[in-house]
Amino acid sequence: MAKKEKHESKMDMQAMMEIYTKLGTPGAPHQALASMAGSWVAKVKSWCEPSNSPMESTGNSEQKMVLGGRFLRQEFSGEMMGNPFSGIGFAGYDNHTKKYVSTWMDSMGTAILFFEGTASADGKTITQEARYDDPIRGPMKWRSVTRVVDDNNHMFEMFSTDKSGKEEKMMEITYTRKR
């Protein structure tokens, strides 16, 4: 009897490993993220108040697929509100939850933001949401939209919604591939 249970346990372990292997294998969503790998020039517009003109700045972004094509790592450098700015993000697709997931951290804060969302049917637009406890405005929902325009251009937009429920555009970044 014990021998039979041990054999079934081993079979179960093998079946489990097959599932984990399948879920850990990059697929089409990861290939879509890979299309954004490369060196980019960024034109940034950011709004503190939606009724005011945006502040404009430029930056550079280096994006590279890591961990066997599973995640896109972004390293951004430029300026924000007249100060040097740098940030690091990771984006991926979770085969198990069937959602895009990403993190962001930068030189303006100590938080690590966690985003989760889905892509459009054609895979060219990824929309994600995060929660953030703003020290001035309180709990907020952030929504990011990344649109692949073509092989050499993509657009990132960030929106915030505070407790009043009104959504406001916070940022727009136009990325152009360096040639």
PDB file of C-alpha atoms in Angstrom:
ATOM      1  CA  MET A   1       0.000   0.000   0.000  1.00  0.00           C
ATOM      2  CA  ALA A   2       2.747   2.469   0.955  1.00  0.00           C
ATOM      3  CA  LYS A   3       4.542   1.694  -2.312  1.00  0.00           C
ATOM      4  CA  LYS A   4       1.394   2.490  -4.305  1.00  0.00           C
ATOM      5  CA  GLU A   5       0.899   5.841  -2.460  1.00  0.00           C
ATOM      6  CA  LYS A   6       4.539   6.753  -3.087  1.00  0.00           C
ATOM      7  CA  HIS A   7       4.110   5.997  -6.813  1.00  0.00           C
ATOM      8  CA  GLU A   8       0.916   8.135  -6.999  1.00  0.00           C
ATOM      9  CA  SER A   9       2.690  10.944  -5.161  1.00  0.00           C
ATOM     10  CA  LYS A  10       5.531  10.813  -7.679  1.00  0.00           C
ATOM     11  CA  MET A  11       3.041  10.874 -10.543  1.00  0.00           C
ATOM     12  CA  ASP A  12       1.322  13.859  -8.972  1.00  0.00           C
ATOM     13  CA  MET A  13       4.667  15.669  -8.673  1.00  0.00           C
ATOM     14  CA  GLN A  14       5.383  15.030 -12.330  1.00  0.00           C
ATOM     15  CA  ALA A  15       1.940  16.293 -13.344  1.00  0.00           C
ATOM     16  CA  MET A  16       2.442  19.380 -11.173  1.00  0.00           C
ATOM     17  CA  MET A  17       5.823  20.080 -12.753  1.00  0.00           C
ATOM     18  CA  GLU A  18       4.274  19.828 -16.226  1.00  0.00           C
ATOM     19  CA  ILE A  19       1.701  22.452 -15.237  1.00  0.00           C
ATOM     20  CA  TYR A  20       4.346  24.767 -13.774  1.00  0.00           C
ATOM     21  CA  THR A  21       6.540  24.318 -16.847  1.00  0.00           C
ATOM     22  CA  LYS A  22       3.653  25.148 -19.178  1.00  0.00           C
ATOM     23  CA  LEU A  23       2.709  28.224 -17.121  1.00  0.00           C
ATOM     24  CA  GLY A  24       6.356  29.333 -17.013  1.00  0.00           C
ATOM     25  CA  THR A  25       6.853  29.218 -20.776  1.00  0.00           C
ATOM     26  CA  PRO A  26       6.767  32.583 -22.599  1.00  0.00           C
ATOM     27  CA  GLY A  27       4.122  32.896 -25.311  1.00  0.00           C
ATOM     28  CA  ALA A  28       2.526  35.441 -27.647  1.00  0.00           C
ATOM     29  CA  PRO A  29       1.908  38.092 -24.935  1.00  0.00           C
ATOM     30  CA  HIS A  30       5.598  37.966 -24.023  1.00  0.00           C
ATOM     31  CA  GLN A  31       6.513  38.363 -27.699  1.00  0.00           C
ATOM     32  CA  ALA A  32       4.267  41.456 -27.792  1.00  0.00           C
ATOM     33  CA  LEU A  33       6.176  42.917 -24.824  1.00  0.00           C
ATOM     34  CA  ALA A  34       9.448  42.075 -26.588  1.00  0.00           C
ATOM     35  CA  SER A  35       8.423  44.408 -29.426  1.00  0.00           C
ATOM     36  CA  MET A  36       9.069  47.282 -26.996  1.00  0.00           C
ATOM     37  CA  ALA A  37      12.653  46.189 -26.255  1.00  0.00           C
ATOM     38  CA  GLY A  38      15.294  48.632 -27.404  1.00  0.00           C
ATOM     39  CA  SER A  39      16.570  52.169 -26.884  1.00  0.00           C
ATOM     40  CA  TRP A  40      13.962  54.935 -26.869  1.00  0.00           C
ATOM     41  CA  VAL A  41      13.737  58.728 -26.723  1.00  0.00           C
ATOM     42  CA  ALA A  42      10.819  59.840 -24.558  1.00  0.00           C
ATOM     43  CA  LYS A  43       8.808  63.054 -24.784  1.00  0.00           C
ATOM     44  CA  VAL A  44       6.967  63.516 -21.499  1.00  0.00           C
ATOM     45  CA  LYS A  45       3.965  65.676 -20.678  1.00  0.00           C
ATOM     46  CA  SER A  46       2.786  65.767 -17.072  1.00  0.00           C
ATOM     47  CA  TRP A  47      -0.117  67.568 -15.440  1.00  0.00           C
ATOM     48  CA  CYS A  48      -0.379  68.646 -11.796  1.00  0.00           C
ATOM     49  CA  GLU A  49      -3.716  70.330 -12.508  1.00  0.00           C
ATOM     50  CA  PRO A  50      -5.793  69.184 -15.493  1.00  0.00           C
ATOM     51  CA  SER A  51      -6.844  72.754 -16.322  1.00  0.00           C
ATOM     52  CA  ASN A  52      -3.213  73.922 -16.629  1.00  0.00           C
ATOM     53  CA  SER A  53      -0.811  73.351 -19.498  1.00  0.00           C
ATOM     54  CA  PRO A  54       1.352  70.268 -19.049  1.00  0.00           C
ATOM     55  CA  MET A  55       4.985  70.417 -18.009  1.00  0.00           C
ATOM     56  CA  GLU A  56       7.144  69.005 -20.793  1.00  0.00           C
ATOM     57  CA  SER A  57      10.455  67.182 -20.569  1.00  0.00           C
ATOM     58  CA  THR A  58      12.483  64.541 -22.356  1.00  0.00           C
ATOM     59  CA  GLY A  59      14.152  61.343 -21.323  1.00  0.00           C
ATOM     60  CA  ASN A  60      15.712  58.106 -22.463  1.00  0.00           C
ATOM     61  CA  SER A  61      14.460  54.597 -21.910  1.00  0.00           C
ATOM     62  CA  GLU A  62      16.383  51.366 -22.237  1.00  0.00           C
ATOM     63  CA  GLN A  63      14.089  48.349 -22.415  1.00  0.00           C
ATOM     64  CA  LYS A  64      15.276  44.755 -22.478  1.00  0.00           C
ATOM     65  CA  MET A  65      13.652  41.339 -22.147  1.00  0.00           C
ATOM     66  CA  VAL A  66      15.044  39.448 -19.140  1.00  0.00           C
ATOM     67  CA  LEU A  67      14.729  36.025 -17.496  1.00  0.00           C
ATOM     68  CA  GLY A  68      14.462  34.099 -20.726  1.00  0.00           C
ATOM     69  CA  GLY A  69      11.987  36.419 -22.450  1.00  0.00           C
ATOM     70  CA  ARG A  70       9.507  36.449 -19.554  1.00  0.00           C
ATOM     71  CA  PHE A  71       9.721  40.102 -18.473  1.00  0.00           C
ATOM     72  CA  LEU A  72      10.451  43.487 -20.039  1.00  0.00           C
ATOM     73  CA  ARG A  73      12.769  45.606 -17.883  1.00  0.00           C
ATOM     74  CA  GLN A  74      12.657  49.373 -18.377  1.00  0.00           C
ATOM     75  CA  GLU A  75      15.275  51.812 -17.120  1.00  0.00           C
ATOM     76  CA  PHE A  76      14.220  55.430 -17.596  1.00  0.00           C
ATOM     77  CA  SER A  77      16.316  58.562 -17.104  1.00  0.00           C
ATOM     78  CA  GLY A  78      15.416  62.175 -17.704  1.00  0.00           C
ATOM     79  CA  GLU A  79      13.915  64.970 -15.701  1.00  0.00           C
ATOM     80  CA  MET A  80      10.602  65.555 -13.986  1.00  0.00           C
ATOM     81  CA  MET A  81       9.427  68.953 -12.767  1.00  0.00           C
ATOM     82  CA  GLY A  82      12.901  70.378 -13.417  1.00  0.00           C
ATOM     83  CA  ASN A  83      14.725  67.739 -11.373  1.00  0.00           C
ATOM     84  CA  PRO A  84      16.766  64.692 -12.425  1.00  0.00           C
ATOM     85  CA  PHE A  85      14.530  61.647 -12.573  1.00  0.00           C
ATOM     86  CA  SER A  86      15.153  57.934 -12.952  1.00  0.00           C
ATOM     87  CA  GLY A  87      12.879  54.934 -12.765  1.00  0.00           C
ATOM     88  CA  ILE A  88      12.878  51.177 -13.155  1.00  0.00           C
ATOM     89  CA  GLY A  89       9.945  49.048 -14.177  1.00  0.00           C
ATOM     90  CA  PHE A  90       9.211  45.446 -15.026  1.00  0.00           C
ATOM     91  CA  ALA A  91       6.314  44.270 -17.184  1.00  0.00           C
ATOM     92  CA  GLY A  92       5.179  40.737 -17.829  1.00  0.00           C
ATOM     93  CA  TYR A  93       2.254  38.525 -18.623  1.00  0.00           C
ATOM     94  CA  ASP A  94       1.096  35.995 -16.040  1.00  0.00           C
ATOM     95  CA  ASN A  95       0.066  32.865 -17.957  1.00  0.00           C
ATOM     96  CA  HIS A  96      -1.864  31.612 -14.918  1.00  0.00           C
ATOM     97  CA  THR A  97      -4.052  34.686 -14.276  1.00  0.00           C
ATOM     98  CA  LYS A  98      -4.030  35.678 -17.962  1.00  0.00           C
ATOM     99  CA  LYS A  99      -3.211  39.260 -16.968  1.00  0.00           C
ATOM    100  CA  TYR A 100      -0.454  41.697 -17.683  1.00  0.00           C
ATOM    101  CA  VAL A 101       1.415  42.644 -14.529  1.00  0.00           C
ATOM    102  CA  SER A 102       3.979  45.352 -13.919  1.00  0.00           C
ATOM    103  CA  THR A 103       5.898  47.169 -11.246  1.00  0.00           C
ATOM    104  CA  TRP A 104       7.330  50.675 -11.181  1.00  0.00           C
ATOM    105  CA  MET A 105       9.690  52.460  -8.802  1.00  0.00           C
ATOM    106  CA  ASP A 106      11.446  55.782  -9.251  1.00  0.00           C
ATOM    107  CA  SER A 107      13.586  58.483  -7.696  1.00  0.00           C
ATOM    108  CA  MET A 108      10.586  60.599  -6.625  1.00  0.00           C
ATOM    109  CA  GLY A 109       9.304  58.180  -3.987  1.00  0.00           C
ATOM    110  CA  THR A 110       9.877  55.061  -1.944  1.00  0.00           C
ATOM    111  CA  ALA A 111       6.827  53.076  -3.047  1.00  0.00           C
ATOM    112  CA  ILE A 112       6.807  50.175  -5.468  1.00  0.00           C
ATOM    113  CA  LEU A 113       3.674  50.392  -7.613  1.00  0.00           C
ATOM    114  CA  PHE A 114       1.969  47.164  -8.708  1.00  0.00           C
ATOM    115  CA  PHE A 115      -0.222  47.199 -11.828  1.00  0.00           C
ATOM    116  CA  GLU A 116      -2.445  44.501 -13.313  1.00  0.00           C
ATOM    117  CA  GLY A 117      -4.643  44.460 -16.398  1.00  0.00           C
ATOM    118  CA  THR A 118      -5.472  43.127 -19.830  1.00  0.00           C
ATOM    119  CA  ALA A 119      -4.754  43.788 -23.496  1.00  0.00           C
ATOM    120  CA  SER A 120      -7.030  44.654 -26.374  1.00  0.00           C
ATOM    121  CA  ALA A 121      -8.028  41.871 -28.776  1.00  0.00           C
ATOM    122  CA  ASP A 122      -5.185  42.805 -31.160  1.00  0.00           C
ATOM    123  CA  GLY A 123      -2.688  42.922 -28.250  1.00  0.00           C
ATOM    124  CA  LYS A 124      -1.506  46.447 -29.137  1.00  0.00           C
ATOM    125  CA  THR A 125      -3.102  48.239 -26.171  1.00  0.00           C
ATOM    126  CA  ILE A 126      -2.451  47.175 -22.569  1.00  0.00           C
ATOM    127  CA  THR A 127      -4.612  48.742 -19.851  1.00  0.00           C
ATOM    128  CA  GLN A 128      -3.653  48.234 -16.214  1.00  0.00           C
ATOM    129  CA  GLU A 129      -4.729  49.535 -12.809  1.00  0.00           C
ATOM    130  CA  ALA A 130      -2.956  50.160  -9.529  1.00  0.00           C
ATOM    131  CA  ARG A 131      -3.933  51.490  -6.121  1.00  0.00           C
ATOM    132  CA  TYR A 132      -1.916  54.256  -4.506  1.00  0.00           C
ATOM    133  CA  ASP A 133      -2.304  56.013  -1.179  1.00  0.00           C
ATOM    134  CA  ASP A 134      -1.391  59.596  -2.074  1.00  0.00           C
ATOM    135  CA  PRO A 135      -0.065  61.519   0.961  1.00  0.00           C
ATOM    136  CA  ILE A 136      -2.071  64.626  -0.049  1.00  0.00           C
ATOM    137  CA  ARG A 137      -5.165  63.339  -1.851  1.00  0.00           C
ATOM    138  CA  GLY A 138      -5.607  60.006  -0.082  1.00  0.00           C
ATOM    139  CA  PRO A 139      -6.395  56.628  -1.702  1.00  0.00           C
ATOM    140  CA  MET A 140      -6.348  56.743  -5.488  1.00  0.00           C
ATOM    141  CA  LYS A 141      -6.765  54.412  -8.431  1.00  0.00           C
ATOM    142  CA  TRP A 142      -4.250  54.796 -11.226  1.00  0.00           C
ATOM    143  CA  ARG A 143      -4.905  53.545 -14.746  1.00  0.00           C
ATOM    144  CA  SER A 144      -2.139  53.152 -17.297  1.00  0.00           C
ATOM    145  CA  VAL A 145      -2.618  52.641 -21.012  1.00  0.00           C
ATOM    146  CA  THR A 146       0.252  51.511 -23.229  1.00  0.00           C
ATOM    147  CA  ARG A 147      -0.390  51.608 -26.986  1.00  0.00           C
ATOM    148  CA  VAL A 148       2.003  50.123 -29.527  1.00  0.00           C
ATOM    149  CA  VAL A 149       1.619  52.478 -32.496  1.00  0.00           C
ATOM    150  CA  ASP A 150       4.130  50.692 -34.738  1.00  0.00           C
ATOM    151  CA  ASP A 151       7.569  49.056 -34.481  1.00  0.00           C
ATOM    152  CA  ASN A 152       9.234  52.402 -33.730  1.00  0.00           C
ATOM    153  CA  ASN A 153       6.645  54.227 -31.610  1.00  0.00           C
ATOM    154  CA  HIS A 154       4.556  53.588 -28.543  1.00  0.00           C
ATOM    155  CA  MET A 155       2.532  55.778 -26.204  1.00  0.00           C
ATOM    156  CA  PHE A 156       2.059  55.550 -22.449  1.00  0.00           C
ATOM    157  CA  GLU A 157      -0.718  57.417 -20.623  1.00  0.00           C
ATOM    158  CA  MET A 158      -1.426  57.549 -16.894  1.00  0.00           C
ATOM    159  CA  PHE A 159      -4.712  58.602 -15.319  1.00  0.00           C
ATOM    160  CA  SER A 160      -5.699  59.023 -11.677  1.00  0.00           C
ATOM    161  CA  THR A 161      -9.061  58.765  -9.954  1.00  0.00           C
ATOM    162  CA  ASP A 162      -9.426  60.081  -6.408  1.00  0.00           C
ATOM    163  CA  LYS A 163     -12.201  59.462  -3.902  1.00  0.00           C
ATOM    164  CA  SER A 164     -14.492  61.898  -5.765  1.00  0.00           C
ATOM    165  CA  GLY A 165     -14.521  59.431  -8.680  1.00  0.00           C
ATOM    166  CA  LYS A 166     -13.279  61.944 -11.264  1.00  0.00           C
ATOM    167  CA  GLU A 167     -10.540  60.644 -13.560  1.00  0.00           C
ATOM    168  CA  GLU A 168      -7.754  63.035 -14.567  1.00  0.00           C
ATOM    169  CA  LYS A 169      -4.870  62.599 -16.980  1.00  0.00           C
ATOM    170  CA  MET A 170      -1.552  62.752 -15.118  1.00  0.00           C
ATOM    171  CA  MET A 171       1.027  61.904 -17.748  1.00  0.00           C
ATOM    172  CA  GLU A 172       1.642  61.128 -21.394  1.00  0.00           C
ATOM    173  CA  ILE A 173       4.894  59.725 -22.732  1.00  0.00           C
ATOM    174  CA  THR A 174       5.607  59.314 -26.437  1.00  0.00           C
ATOM    175  CA  TYR A 175       8.408  56.831 -27.058  1.00  0.00           C
ATOM    176  CA  THR A 176      10.345  56.905 -30.347  1.00  0.00           C
ATOM    177  CA  ARG A 177      12.922  54.217 -31.071  1.00  0.00           C
ATOM    178  CA  LYS A 178      16.503  55.497 -31.359  1.00  0.00           C
ATOM    179  CA  ARG A 179      17.965  54.847 -34.790  1.00  0.00           C
TER     180      ARG A 179
END
